[in-house]
PDB file of N, CA and C in Angstrom:
ATOM      1  N   UNK A 249     257.996  34.745 -86.728  1.00 55.00           N
ATOM      2  CA  UNK A 249     258.970  34.767 -85.666  1.00 55.00           C
ATOM      3  C   UNK A 249     258.965  33.408 -84.969  1.00 55.00           C
ATOM      4  N   UNK A 250     260.142  32.886 -84.761  1.00 59.00           N
ATOM      5  CA  UNK A 250     260.285  31.575 -84.140  1.00 59.00           C
ATOM      6  C   UNK A 250     260.173  31.722 -82.619  1.00 59.00           C
ATOM      7  N   UNK A 251     259.250  30.985 -82.014  1.00 73.00           N
ATOM      8  CA  UNK A 251     259.050  31.079 -80.570  1.00 73.00           C
ATOM      9  C   UNK A 251     259.382  29.794 -79.833  1.00 73.00           C
ATOM     10  N   UNK A 252     259.946  28.822 -80.528  1.00 82.00           N
ATOM     11  CA  UNK A 252     260.378  27.603 -79.866  1.00 82.00           C
ATOM     12  C   UNK A 252     261.866  27.413 -80.127  1.00 82.00           C
ATOM     13  N   UNK A 253     262.554  26.893 -79.130  1.00 87.00           N
ATOM     14  CA  UNK A 253     263.986  26.661 -79.241  1.00 87.00           C
ATOM     15  C   UNK A 253     264.285  25.244 -78.772  1.00 87.00           C
ATOM     16  N   UNK A 254     265.188  24.578 -79.453  1.00 90.00           N
ATOM     17  CA  UNK A 254     265.569  23.225 -79.065  1.00 90.00           C
ATOM     18  C   UNK A 254     266.517  23.283 -77.881  1.00 90.00           C
ATOM     19  N   UNK A 255     266.669  22.158 -77.217  1.00 90.00           N
ATOM     20  CA  UNK A 255     267.626  22.084 -76.109  1.00 90.00           C
ATOM     21  C   UNK A 255     269.034  22.406 -76.602  1.00 90.00           C
ATOM     22  N   UNK A 256     269.342  21.995 -77.842  1.00 91.00           N
ATOM     23  CA  UNK A 256     270.660  22.284 -78.415  1.00 91.00           C
ATOM     24  C   UNK A 256     270.843  23.796 -78.617  1.00 91.00           C
ATOM     25  N   UNK A 257     269.792  24.496 -79.091  1.00 90.00           N
ATOM     26  CA  UNK A 257     269.864  25.952 -79.248  1.00 90.00           C
ATOM     27  C   UNK A 257     270.129  26.623 -77.910  1.00 90.00           C
ATOM     28  N   UNK A 258     269.409  26.183 -76.890  1.00 92.00           N
ATOM     29  CA  UNK A 258     269.516  26.780 -75.561  1.00 92.00           C
ATOM     30  C   UNK A 258     270.901  26.505 -74.968  1.00 92.00           C
ATOM     31  N   UNK A 259     271.377  25.288 -75.122  1.00 92.00           N
ATOM     32  CA  UNK A 259     272.703  24.937 -74.601  1.00 92.00           C
ATOM     33  C   UNK A 259     273.798  25.731 -75.309  1.00 92.00           C
ATOM     34  N   UNK A 260     273.692  25.860 -76.623  1.00 92.00           N
ATOM     35  CA  UNK A 260     274.697  26.616 -77.381  1.00 92.00           C
ATOM     36  C   UNK A 260     274.724  28.080 -76.953  1.00 92.00           C
ATOM     37  N   UNK A 261     273.551  28.667 -76.729  1.00 91.00           N
ATOM     38  CA  UNK A 261     273.490  30.065 -76.297  1.00 91.00           C
ATOM     39  C   UNK A 261     274.057  30.219 -74.888  1.00 91.00           C
ATOM     40  N   UNK A 262     273.780  29.237 -74.009  1.00 91.00           N
ATOM     41  CA  UNK A 262     274.312  29.283 -72.645  1.00 91.00           C
ATOM     42  C   UNK A 262     275.836  29.231 -72.658  1.00 91.00           C
ATOM     43  N   UNK A 263     276.404  28.427 -73.551  1.00 92.00           N
ATOM     44  CA  UNK A 263     277.857  28.361 -73.698  1.00 92.00           C
ATOM     45  C   UNK A 263     278.378  29.706 -74.213  1.00 92.00           C
ATOM     46  N   UNK A 264     277.695  30.273 -75.206  1.00 91.00           N
ATOM     47  CA  UNK A 264     278.097  31.554 -75.774  1.00 91.00           C
ATOM     48  C   UNK A 264     278.063  32.655 -74.708  1.00 91.00           C
ATOM     49  N   UNK A 265     277.066  32.600 -73.822  1.00 90.00           N
ATOM     50  CA  UNK A 265     276.953  33.598 -72.760  1.00 90.00           C
ATOM     51  C   UNK A 265     277.922  33.339 -71.604  1.00 90.00           C
ATOM     52  N   UNK A 266     278.596  32.200 -71.630  1.00 89.00           N
ATOM     53  CA  UNK A 266     279.559  31.873 -70.582  1.00 89.00           C
ATOM     54  C   UNK A 266     278.915  31.346 -69.308  1.00 89.00           C
ATOM     55  N   UNK A 267     277.669  30.905 -69.401  1.00 90.00           N
ATOM     56  CA  UNK A 267     276.977  30.384 -68.220  1.00 90.00           C
ATOM     57  C   UNK A 267     277.397  28.960 -67.900  1.00 90.00           C
ATOM     58  N   UNK A 268     277.737  28.203 -68.939  1.00 91.00           N
ATOM     59  CA  UNK A 268     278.186  26.819 -68.765  1.00 91.00           C
ATOM     60  C   UNK A 268     279.302  26.553 -69.774  1.00 91.00           C
ATOM     61  N   UNK A 269     280.024  25.478 -69.563  1.00 90.00           N
ATOM     62  CA  UNK A 269     281.008  25.015 -70.536  1.00 90.00           C
ATOM     63  C   UNK A 269     280.326  24.034 -71.472  1.00 90.00           C
ATOM     64  N   UNK A 270     280.899  23.843 -72.645  1.00 91.00           N
ATOM     65  CA  UNK A 270     280.315  22.930 -73.626  1.00 91.00           C
ATOM     66  C   UNK A 270     280.191  21.532 -73.021  1.00 91.00           C
ATOM     67  N   UNK A 271     279.006  20.940 -73.127  1.00 90.00           N
ATOM     68  CA  UNK A 271     278.753  19.606 -72.615  1.00 90.00           C
ATOM     69  C   UNK A 271     278.181  19.573 -71.210  1.00 90.00           C
ATOM     70  N   UNK A 272     278.259  20.702 -70.482  1.00 91.00           N
ATOM     71  CA  UNK A 272     277.681  20.752 -69.131  1.00 91.00           C
ATOM     72  C   UNK A 272     276.172  20.929 -69.203  1.00 91.00           C
ATOM     73  N   UNK A 273     275.455  20.403 -68.231  1.00 92.00           N
ATOM     74  CA  UNK A 273     273.998  20.640 -68.204  1.00 92.00           C
ATOM     75  C   UNK A 273     273.709  22.080 -67.744  1.00 92.00           C
ATOM     76  N   UNK A 274     272.660  22.637 -68.290  1.00 92.00           N
ATOM     77  CA  UNK A 274     272.242  23.990 -67.908  1.00 92.00           C
ATOM     78  C   UNK A 274     271.362  23.907 -66.669  1.00 92.00           C
ATOM     79  N   UNK A 275     271.711  24.630 -65.595  1.00 90.00           N
ATOM     80  CA  UNK A 275     270.840  24.626 -64.421  1.00 90.00           C
ATOM     81  C   UNK A 275     269.443  25.142 -64.791  1.00 90.00           C
ATOM     82  N   UNK A 276     268.390  24.488 -64.310  1.00 90.00           N
ATOM     83  CA  UNK A 276     267.026  24.904 -64.656  1.00 90.00           C
ATOM     84  C   UNK A 276     266.739  26.374 -64.344  1.00 90.00           C
ATOM     85  N   UNK A 277     267.359  26.914 -63.305  1.00 89.00           N
ATOM     86  CA  UNK A 277     267.115  28.305 -62.924  1.00 89.00           C
ATOM     87  C   UNK A 277     267.623  29.291 -63.977  1.00 89.00           C
ATOM     88  N   UNK A 278     268.558  28.859 -64.833  1.00 89.00           N
ATOM     89  CA  UNK A 278     269.121  29.744 -65.856  1.00 89.00           C
ATOM     90  C   UNK A 278     268.442  29.590 -67.217  1.00 89.00           C
ATOM     91  N   UNK A 279     267.651  28.550 -67.381  1.00 90.00           N
ATOM     92  CA  UNK A 279     267.038  28.244 -68.687  1.00 90.00           C
ATOM     93  C   UNK A 279     266.205  29.406 -69.220  1.00 90.00           C
ATOM     94  N   UNK A 280     265.367  30.011 -68.386  1.00 89.00           N
ATOM     95  CA  UNK A 280     264.505  31.098 -68.869  1.00 89.00           C
ATOM     96  C   UNK A 280     265.328  32.322 -69.271  1.00 89.00           C
ATOM     97  N   UNK A 281     266.442  32.550 -68.580  1.00 89.00           N
ATOM     98  CA  UNK A 281     267.298  33.689 -68.946  1.00 89.00           C
ATOM     99  C   UNK A 281     267.940  33.469 -70.315  1.00 89.00           C
ATOM    100  N   UNK A 282     268.335  32.243 -70.584  1.00 90.00           N
ATOM    101  CA  UNK A 282     268.952  31.925 -71.876  1.00 90.00           C
ATOM    102  C   UNK A 282     267.912  32.043 -72.990  1.00 90.00           C
ATOM    103  N   UNK A 283     266.704  31.549 -72.756  1.00 90.00           N
ATOM    104  CA  UNK A 283     265.637  31.668 -73.756  1.00 90.00           C
ATOM    105  C   UNK A 283     265.314  33.145 -73.995  1.00 90.00           C
ATOM    106  N   UNK A 284     265.307  33.948 -72.930  1.00 88.00           N
ATOM    107  CA  UNK A 284     265.068  35.391 -73.089  1.00 88.00           C
ATOM    108  C   UNK A 284     266.159  36.024 -73.943  1.00 88.00           C
ATOM    109  N   UNK A 285     267.400  35.595 -73.763  1.00 88.00           N
ATOM    110  CA  UNK A 285     268.502  36.118 -74.574  1.00 88.00           C
ATOM    111  C   UNK A 285     268.338  35.721 -76.040  1.00 88.00           C
ATOM    112  N   UNK A 286     267.904  34.493 -76.290  1.00 88.00           N
ATOM    113  CA  UNK A 286     267.653  34.054 -77.670  1.00 88.00           C
ATOM    114  C   UNK A 286     266.533  34.870 -78.311  1.00 88.00           C
ATOM    115  N   UNK A 287     265.475  35.085 -77.559  1.00 86.00           N
ATOM    116  CA  UNK A 287     264.342  35.854 -78.081  1.00 86.00           C
ATOM    117  C   UNK A 287     264.733  37.295 -78.335  1.00 86.00           C
ATOM    118  N   UNK A 288     265.487  37.885 -77.418  1.00 84.00           N
ATOM    119  CA  UNK A 288     265.937  39.270 -77.597  1.00 84.00           C
ATOM    120  C   UNK A 288     266.840  39.386 -78.823  1.00 84.00           C
ATOM    121  N   UNK A 289     267.705  38.418 -78.995  1.00 82.00           N
ATOM    122  CA  UNK A 289     268.596  38.397 -80.153  1.00 82.00           C
ATOM    123  C   UNK A 289     267.790  38.338 -81.456  1.00 82.00           C
ATOM    124  N   UNK A 290     266.714  37.570 -81.429  1.00 79.00           N
ATOM    125  CA  UNK A 290     265.871  37.394 -82.614  1.00 79.00           C
ATOM    126  C   UNK A 290     265.070  38.660 -82.919  1.00 79.00           C
ATOM    127  N   UNK A 291     264.626  39.377 -81.892  1.00 74.00           N
ATOM    128  CA  UNK A 291     263.769  40.541 -82.103  1.00 74.00           C
ATOM    129  C   UNK A 291     264.545  41.850 -82.170  1.00 74.00           C
ATOM    130  N   UNK A 292     265.802  41.874 -81.777  1.00 64.00           N
ATOM    131  CA  UNK A 292     266.579  43.118 -81.743  1.00 64.00           C
ATOM    132  C   UNK A 292     266.652  43.831 -83.096  1.00 64.00           C
ATOM    133  N   UNK A 293     266.934  43.149 -84.216  1.00 63.00           N
ATOM    134  CA  UNK A 293     267.004  43.867 -85.485  1.00 63.00           C
ATOM    135  C   UNK A 293     265.673  44.529 -85.866  1.00 63.00           C
ATOM    136  N   UNK A 294     264.562  43.877 -85.572  1.00 56.00           N
ATOM    137  CA  UNK A 294     263.265  44.463 -85.910  1.00 56.00           C
ATOM    138  C   UNK A 294     263.005  45.698 -85.070  1.00 56.00           C
ATOM    139  N   UNK A 295     263.365  45.654 -83.794  1.00 53.00           N
ATOM    140  CA  UNK A 295     263.151  46.806 -82.920  1.00 53.00           C
ATOM    141  C   UNK A 295     264.072  47.954 -83.324  1.00 53.00           C
ATOM    142  N   UNK A 296     265.293  47.634 -83.722  1.00 57.00           N
ATOM    143  CA  UNK A 296     266.235  48.679 -84.113  1.00 57.00           C
ATOM    144  C   UNK A 296     265.808  49.343 -85.418  1.00 57.00           C
ATOM    145  N   UNK A 297     265.067  48.629 -86.250  1.00 59.00           N
ATOM    146  CA  UNK A 297     264.665  49.165 -87.542  1.00 59.00           C
ATOM    147  C   UNK A 297     263.480  50.130 -87.434  1.00 59.00           C
ATOM    148  N   UNK A 298     262.784  50.111 -86.287  1.00 67.00           N
ATOM    149  CA  UNK A 298     261.627  50.996 -86.133  1.00 67.00           C
ATOM    150  C   UNK A 298     262.076  52.455 -86.157  1.00 67.00           C
ATOM    151  N   UNK A 299     261.389  53.249 -86.943  1.00 78.00           N
ATOM    152  CA  UNK A 299     261.720  54.664 -87.079  1.00 78.00           C
ATOM    153  C   UNK A 299     261.114  55.441 -85.907  1.00 78.00           C
ATOM    154  N   UNK A 300     261.938  56.188 -85.160  1.00 80.00           N
ATOM    155  CA  UNK A 300     261.381  56.969 -84.057  1.00 80.00           C
ATOM    156  C   UNK A 300     260.453  58.060 -84.573  1.00 80.00           C
ATOM    157  N   UNK A 301     259.447  58.373 -83.770  1.00 85.00           N
ATOM    158  CA  UNK A 301     258.480  59.390 -84.159  1.00 85.00           C
ATOM    159  C   UNK A 301     258.450  60.499 -83.121  1.00 85.00           C
ATOM    160  N   UNK A 302     258.161  61.700 -83.576  1.00 89.00           N
ATOM    161  CA  UNK A 302     257.964  62.839 -82.701  1.00 89.00           C
ATOM    162  C   UNK A 302     256.494  62.884 -82.325  1.00 89.00           C
ATOM    163  N   UNK A 303     256.200  62.906 -81.026  1.00 91.00           N
ATOM    164  CA  UNK A 303     254.801  63.013 -80.593  1.00 91.00           C
ATOM    165  C   UNK A 303     254.269  64.381 -80.991  1.00 91.00           C
ATOM    166  N   UNK A 304     253.054  64.413 -81.487  1.00 91.00           N
ATOM    167  CA  UNK A 304     252.439  65.683 -81.858  1.00 91.00           C
ATOM    168  C   UNK A 304     251.893  66.403 -80.631  1.00 91.00           C
ATOM    169  N   UNK A 305     251.441  65.611 -79.616  1.00 92.00           N
ATOM    170  CA  UNK A 305     250.874  66.223 -78.415  1.00 92.00           C
ATOM    171  C   UNK A 305     250.985  65.258 -77.239  1.00 92.00           C
ATOM    172  N   UNK A 306     251.418  65.778 -76.104  1.00 92.00           N
ATOM    173  CA  UNK A 306     251.431  65.018 -74.857  1.00 92.00           C
ATOM    174  C   UNK A 306     250.553  65.765 -73.871  1.00 92.00           C
ATOM    175  N   UNK A 307     249.587  65.053 -73.293  1.00 93.00           N
ATOM    176  CA  UNK A 307     248.657  65.651 -72.327  1.00 93.00           C
ATOM    177  C   UNK A 307     248.817  64.915 -71.003  1.00 93.00           C
ATOM    178  N   UNK A 308     249.144  65.665 -69.937  1.00 90.00           N
ATOM    179  CA  UNK A 308     249.239  65.102 -68.596  1.00 90.00           C
ATOM    180  C   UNK A 308     248.012  65.593 -67.842  1.00 90.00           C
ATOM    181  N   UNK A 309     247.141  64.650 -67.452  1.00 89.00           N
ATOM    182  CA  UNK A 309     245.889  64.998 -66.792  1.00 89.00           C
ATOM    183  C   UNK A 309     246.061  64.969 -65.273  1.00 89.00           C
ATOM    184  N   UNK A 310     245.226  65.710 -64.547  1.00 86.00           N
ATOM    185  CA  UNK A 310     245.343  65.761 -63.079  1.00 86.00           C
ATOM    186  C   UNK A 310     245.234  64.397 -62.393  1.00 86.00           C
ATOM    187  N   UNK A 311     244.520  63.457 -62.981  1.00 82.00           N
ATOM    188  CA  UNK A 311     244.366  62.132 -62.364  1.00 82.00           C
ATOM    189  C   UNK A 311     245.554  61.210 -62.644  1.00 82.00           C
ATOM    190  N   UNK A 312     246.588  61.718 -63.297  1.00 81.00           N
ATOM    191  CA  UNK A 312     247.788  60.935 -63.567  1.00 81.00           C
ATOM    192  C   UNK A 312     247.799  60.249 -64.916  1.00 81.00           C
ATOM    193  N   UNK A 313     246.709  60.342 -65.652  1.00 88.00           N
ATOM    194  CA  UNK A 313     246.669  59.736 -66.984  1.00 88.00           C
ATOM    195  C   UNK A 313     247.500  60.592 -67.938  1.00 88.00           C
ATOM    196  N   UNK A 314     248.314  59.936 -68.734  1.00 91.00           N
ATOM    197  CA  UNK A 314     249.133  60.631 -69.729  1.00 91.00           C
ATOM    198  C   UNK A 314     248.701  60.143 -71.094  1.00 91.00           C
ATOM    199  N   UNK A 315     248.369  61.078 -71.966  1.00 93.00           N
ATOM    200  CA  UNK A 315     247.978  60.747 -73.339  1.00 93.00           C
ATOM    201  C   UNK A 315     249.070  61.224 -74.283  1.00 93.00           C
ATOM    202  N   UNK A 316     249.453  60.349 -75.192  1.00 93.00           N
ATOM    203  CA  UNK A 316     250.414  60.710 -76.230  1.00 93.00           C
ATOM    204  C   UNK A 316     249.708  60.548 -77.559  1.00 93.00           C
ATOM    205  N   UNK A 317     249.528  61.673 -78.240  1.00 93.00           N
ATOM    206  CA  UNK A 317     248.771  61.715 -79.489  1.00 93.00           C
ATOM    207  C   UNK A 317     247.396  61.061 -79.317  1.00 93.00           C
ATOM    208  N   UNK A 318     246.767  61.319 -78.158  1.00 92.00           N
ATOM    209  CA  UNK A 318     245.415  60.826 -77.888  1.00 92.00           C
ATOM    210  C   UNK A 318     245.343  59.410 -77.350  1.00 92.00           C
ATOM    211  N   UNK A 319     246.481  58.697 -77.303  1.00 92.00           N
ATOM    212  CA  UNK A 319     246.512  57.312 -76.814  1.00 92.00           C
ATOM    213  C   UNK A 319     247.084  57.279 -75.399  1.00 92.00           C
ATOM    214  N   UNK A 320     246.505  56.460 -74.515  1.00 92.00           N
ATOM    215  CA  UNK A 320     247.043  56.363 -73.151  1.00 92.00           C
ATOM    216  C   UNK A 320     248.475  55.831 -73.148  1.00 92.00           C
ATOM    217  N   UNK A 321     249.315  56.447 -72.341  1.00 90.00           N
ATOM    218  CA  UNK A 321     250.689  55.985 -72.160  1.00 90.00           C
ATOM    219  C   UNK A 321     250.614  54.670 -71.383  1.00 90.00           C
ATOM    220  N   UNK A 322     251.119  53.550 -71.924  1.00 87.00           N
ATOM    221  CA  UNK A 322     250.849  52.235 -71.332  1.00 87.00           C
ATOM    222  C   UNK A 322     251.716  51.858 -70.130  1.00 87.00           C
ATOM    223  N   UNK A 323     252.723  52.647 -69.770  1.00 87.00           N
ATOM    224  CA  UNK A 323     253.622  52.254 -68.692  1.00 87.00           C
ATOM    225  C   UNK A 323     253.364  53.070 -67.440  1.00 87.00           C
ATOM    226  N   UNK A 324     253.764  52.522 -66.312  1.00 88.00           N
ATOM    227  CA  UNK A 324     253.605  53.211 -65.038  1.00 88.00           C
ATOM    228  C   UNK A 324     254.620  54.338 -64.927  1.00 88.00           C
ATOM    229  N   UNK A 325     254.150  55.483 -64.434  1.00 87.00           N
ATOM    230  CA  UNK A 325     254.999  56.646 -64.242  1.00 87.00           C
ATOM    231  C   UNK A 325     255.038  56.945 -62.750  1.00 87.00           C
ATOM    232  N   UNK A 326     256.235  57.203 -62.216  1.00 87.00           N
ATOM    233  CA  UNK A 326     256.391  57.482 -60.791  1.00 87.00           C
ATOM    234  C   UNK A 326     255.723  58.799 -60.427  1.00 87.00           C
ATOM    235  N   UNK A 327     255.207  58.843 -59.206  1.00 85.00           N
ATOM    236  CA  UNK A 327     254.662  60.103 -58.690  1.00 85.00           C
ATOM    237  C   UNK A 327     255.853  60.928 -58.242  1.00 85.00           C
ATOM    238  N   UNK A 328     256.496  61.523 -59.190  1.00 86.00           N
ATOM    239  CA  UNK A 328     257.733  62.265 -58.995  1.00 86.00           C
ATOM    240  C   UNK A 328     257.651  63.515 -59.859  1.00 86.00           C
ATOM    241  N   UNK A 329     258.511  64.456 -59.599  1.00 89.00           N
ATOM    242  CA  UNK A 329     258.493  65.694 -60.387  1.00 89.00           C
ATOM    243  C   UNK A 329     258.784  65.395 -61.858  1.00 89.00           C
ATOM    244  N   UNK A 330     258.088  66.097 -62.735  1.00 91.00           N
ATOM    245  CA  UNK A 330     258.340  66.015 -64.168  1.00 91.00           C
ATOM    246  C   UNK A 330     259.077  67.286 -64.578  1.00 91.00           C
ATOM    247  N   UNK A 331     259.994  67.137 -65.473  1.00 93.00           N
ATOM    248  CA  UNK A 331     260.719  68.288 -66.012  1.00 93.00           C
ATOM    249  C   UNK A 331     260.098  68.619 -67.355  1.00 93.00           C
ATOM    250  N   UNK A 332     259.405  69.743 -67.439  1.00 92.00           N
ATOM    251  CA  UNK A 332     258.721  70.144 -68.662  1.00 92.00           C
ATOM    252  C   UNK A 332     259.371  71.416 -69.179  1.00 92.00           C
ATOM    253  N   UNK A 333     259.754  71.390 -70.429  1.00 93.00           N
ATOM    254  CA  UNK A 333     260.352  72.569 -71.065  1.00 93.00           C
ATOM    255  C   UNK A 333     259.550  72.900 -72.312  1.00 93.00           C
ATOM    256  N   UNK A 334     258.863  74.032 -72.237  1.00 93.00           N
ATOM    257  CA  UNK A 334     258.015  74.456 -73.351  1.00 93.00           C
ATOM    258  C   UNK A 334     258.802  75.347 -74.284  1.00 93.00           C
ATOM    259  N   UNK A 335     258.711  75.053 -75.551  1.00 90.00           N
ATOM    260  CA  UNK A 335     259.386  75.835 -76.573  1.00 90.00           C
ATOM    261  C   UNK A 335     258.353  76.158 -77.653  1.00 90.00           C
ATOM    262  N   UNK A 336     257.730  77.336 -77.581  1.00 87.00           N
ATOM    263  CA  UNK A 336     256.673  77.672 -78.539  1.00 87.00           C
ATOM    264  C   UNK A 336     257.164  77.717 -79.989  1.00 87.00           C
ATOM    265  N   UNK A 337     258.467  77.885 -80.187  1.00 86.00           N
ATOM    266  CA  UNK A 337     259.004  78.002 -81.544  1.00 86.00           C
ATOM    267  C   UNK A 337     259.543  76.689 -82.096  1.00 86.00           C
ATOM    268  N   UNK A 338     259.441  75.623 -81.324  1.00 86.00           N
ATOM    269  CA  UNK A 338     260.011  74.357 -81.796  1.00 86.00           C
ATOM    270  C   UNK A 338     259.498  73.195 -80.996  1.00 86.00           C
ATOM    271  N   UNK A 339     260.374  72.273 -80.691  1.00 90.00           N
ATOM    272  CA  UNK A 339     260.011  71.038 -80.005  1.00 90.00           C
ATOM    273  C   UNK A 339     260.121  71.239 -78.495  1.00 90.00           C
ATOM    274  N   UNK A 340     259.044  70.934 -77.776  1.00 92.00           N
ATOM    275  CA  UNK A 340     259.056  70.972 -76.315  1.00 92.00           C
ATOM    276  C   UNK A 340     259.469  69.595 -75.797  1.00 92.00           C
ATOM    277  N   UNK A 341     259.910  69.533 -74.533  1.00 93.00           N
ATOM    278  CA  UNK A 341     260.331  68.253 -73.963  1.00 93.00           C
ATOM    279  C   UNK A 341     259.676  68.030 -72.612  1.00 93.00           C
ATOM    280  N   UNK A 342     259.562  66.758 -72.241  1.00 91.00           N
ATOM    281  CA  UNK A 342     259.064  66.371 -70.926  1.00 91.00           C
ATOM    282  C   UNK A 342     259.872  65.169 -70.464  1.00 91.00           C
ATOM    283  N   UNK A 343     260.349  65.230 -69.223  1.00 93.00           N
ATOM    284  CA  UNK A 343     261.077  64.104 -68.629  1.00 93.00           C
ATOM    285  C   UNK A 343     260.264  63.583 -67.466  1.00 93.00           C
ATOM    286  N   UNK A 344     260.138  62.262 -67.402  1.00 92.00           N
ATOM    287  CA  UNK A 344     259.401  61.634 -66.314  1.00 92.00           C
ATOM    288  C   UNK A 344     260.111  60.354 -65.928  1.00 92.00           C
ATOM    289  N   UNK A 345     259.806  59.845 -64.760  1.00 92.00           N
ATOM    290  CA  UNK A 345     260.425  58.624 -64.257  1.00 92.00           C
ATOM    291  C   UNK A 345     259.491  57.446 -64.503  1.00 92.00           C
ATOM    292  N   UNK A 346     259.978  56.463 -65.261  1.00 90.00           N
ATOM    293  CA  UNK A 346     259.197  55.249 -65.530  1.00 90.00           C
ATOM    294  C   UNK A 346     259.542  54.190 -64.500  1.00 90.00           C
ATOM    295  N   UNK A 347     258.539  53.425 -64.096  1.00 90.00           N
ATOM    296  CA  UNK A 347     258.739  52.334 -63.150  1.00 90.00           C
ATOM    297  C   UNK A 347     258.913  51.030 -63.911  1.00 90.00           C
ATOM    298  N   UNK A 348     259.822  50.190 -63.442  1.00 89.00           N
ATOM    299  CA  UNK A 348     260.072  48.916 -64.111  1.00 89.00           C
ATOM    300  C   UNK A 348     260.388  47.849 -63.073  1.00 89.00           C
ATOM    301  N   UNK A 349     259.957  46.636 -63.342  1.00 88.00           N
ATOM    302  CA  UNK A 349     260.282  45.513 -62.475  1.00 88.00           C
ATOM    303  C   UNK A 349     261.744  45.124 -62.582  1.00 88.00           C
ATOM    304  N   UNK A 350     262.332  45.373 -63.733  1.00 88.00           N
ATOM    305  CA  UNK A 350     263.746  45.077 -63.961  1.00 88.00           C
ATOM    306  C   UNK A 350     264.261  46.025 -65.032  1.00 88.00           C
ATOM    307  N   UNK A 351     265.512  46.337 -64.943  1.00 88.00           N
ATOM    308  CA  UNK A 351     266.157  47.192 -65.939  1.00 88.00           C
ATOM    309  C   UNK A 351     267.395  46.463 -66.434  1.00 88.00           C
ATOM    310  N   UNK A 352     267.562  46.446 -67.735  1.00 87.00           N
ATOM    311  CA  UNK A 352     268.737  45.800 -68.316  1.00 87.00           C
ATOM    312  C   UNK A 352     269.409  46.789 -69.242  1.00 87.00           C
ATOM    313  N   UNK A 353     270.702  46.984 -69.063  1.00 86.00           N
ATOM    314  CA  UNK A 353     271.476  47.865 -69.930  1.00 86.00           C
ATOM    315  C   UNK A 353     272.468  46.983 -70.673  1.00 86.00           C
ATOM    316  N   UNK A 354     272.389  47.014 -71.989  1.00 85.00           N
ATOM    317  CA  UNK A 354     273.224  46.143 -72.812  1.00 85.00           C
ATOM    318  C   UNK A 354     274.354  46.968 -73.396  1.00 85.00           C
ATOM    319  N   UNK A 355     275.566  46.542 -73.095  1.00 83.00           N
ATOM    320  CA  UNK A 355     276.730  47.238 -73.625  1.00 83.00           C
ATOM    321  C   UNK A 355     276.899  46.876 -75.100  1.00 83.00           C
ATOM    322  N   UNK A 356     277.272  47.859 -75.924  1.00 80.00           N
ATOM    323  CA  UNK A 356     277.526  47.525 -77.335  1.00 80.00           C
ATOM    324  C   UNK A 356     278.764  46.644 -77.451  1.00 80.00           C
ATOM    325  N   UNK A 357     278.790  45.852 -78.512  1.00 79.00           N
ATOM    326  CA  UNK A 357     279.953  45.014 -78.772  1.00 79.00           C
ATOM    327  C   UNK A 357     281.159  45.921 -79.018  1.00 79.00           C
ATOM    328  N   UNK A 358     282.314  45.560 -78.480  1.00 79.00           N
ATOM    329  CA  UNK A 358     283.498  46.399 -78.724  1.00 79.00           C
ATOM    330  C   UNK A 358     283.862  46.381 -80.211  1.00 79.00           C
ATOM    331  N   UNK A 359     284.216  47.528 -80.710  1.00 77.00           N
ATOM    332  CA  UNK A 359     284.608  47.625 -82.120  1.00 77.00           C
ATOM    333  C   UNK A 359     286.069  47.231 -82.277  1.00 77.00           C
ATOM    334  N   UNK A 360     286.348  46.610 -83.406  1.00 75.00           N
ATOM    335  CA  UNK A 360     287.732  46.224 -83.667  1.00 75.00           C
ATOM    336  C   UNK A 360     288.502  47.437 -84.131  1.00 75.00           C
ATOM    337  N   UNK A 361     289.782  47.508 -83.724  1.00 70.00           N
ATOM    338  CA  UNK A 361     290.641  48.609 -84.126  1.00 70.00           C
ATOM    339  C   UNK A 361     291.029  48.402 -85.586  1.00 70.00           C
ATOM    340  N   UNK A 362     290.715  49.372 -86.476  1.00 67.00           N
ATOM    341  CA  UNK A 362     290.978  49.181 -87.914  1.00 67.00           C
ATOM    342  C   UNK A 362     292.445  49.224 -88.287  1.00 67.00           C
ATOM    343  N   UNK A 363     293.336  49.460 -87.334  1.00 67.00           N
ATOM    344  CA  UNK A 363     294.771  49.549 -87.663  1.00 67.00           C
ATOM    345  C   UNK A 363     295.352  48.257 -88.049  1.00 67.00           C
TER     346      UNK A 363
END
C-alpha cells in the first residue's frame, strides 16, 4: 500500500474535490483532508471486499466490557440503553450506540440513466 503522495497527487485530488482550481496553491489547513481522501480512495476497494461475518457470541459484562467471539470490542460504547432481541430459533440482534470523534457519511456516486 502506498503511503506517500507527491504534491502533484495532492493538488490533483484537491482540484477533483473542488477545494481549489487548477494551478491554485492548496491551503495548508486542507492538505491533511486531501491526503485522507487519497488514502481512503486507495483502501476503499480492500475494505469493500471484506466478507461480513456473523458473530457466534456477544457477551456484555456488568463492567461495560463487550466481548465478540471472545475478543474485546475495541470501540467505545455509550452508556445508553441497548436494544437486545433474543431469537432462540435463529439470529439474535443487539443495537448499541458507538462513540466517535467524527462521523463521515459518503454518498454513493450517482448512477447514469441507461436510457
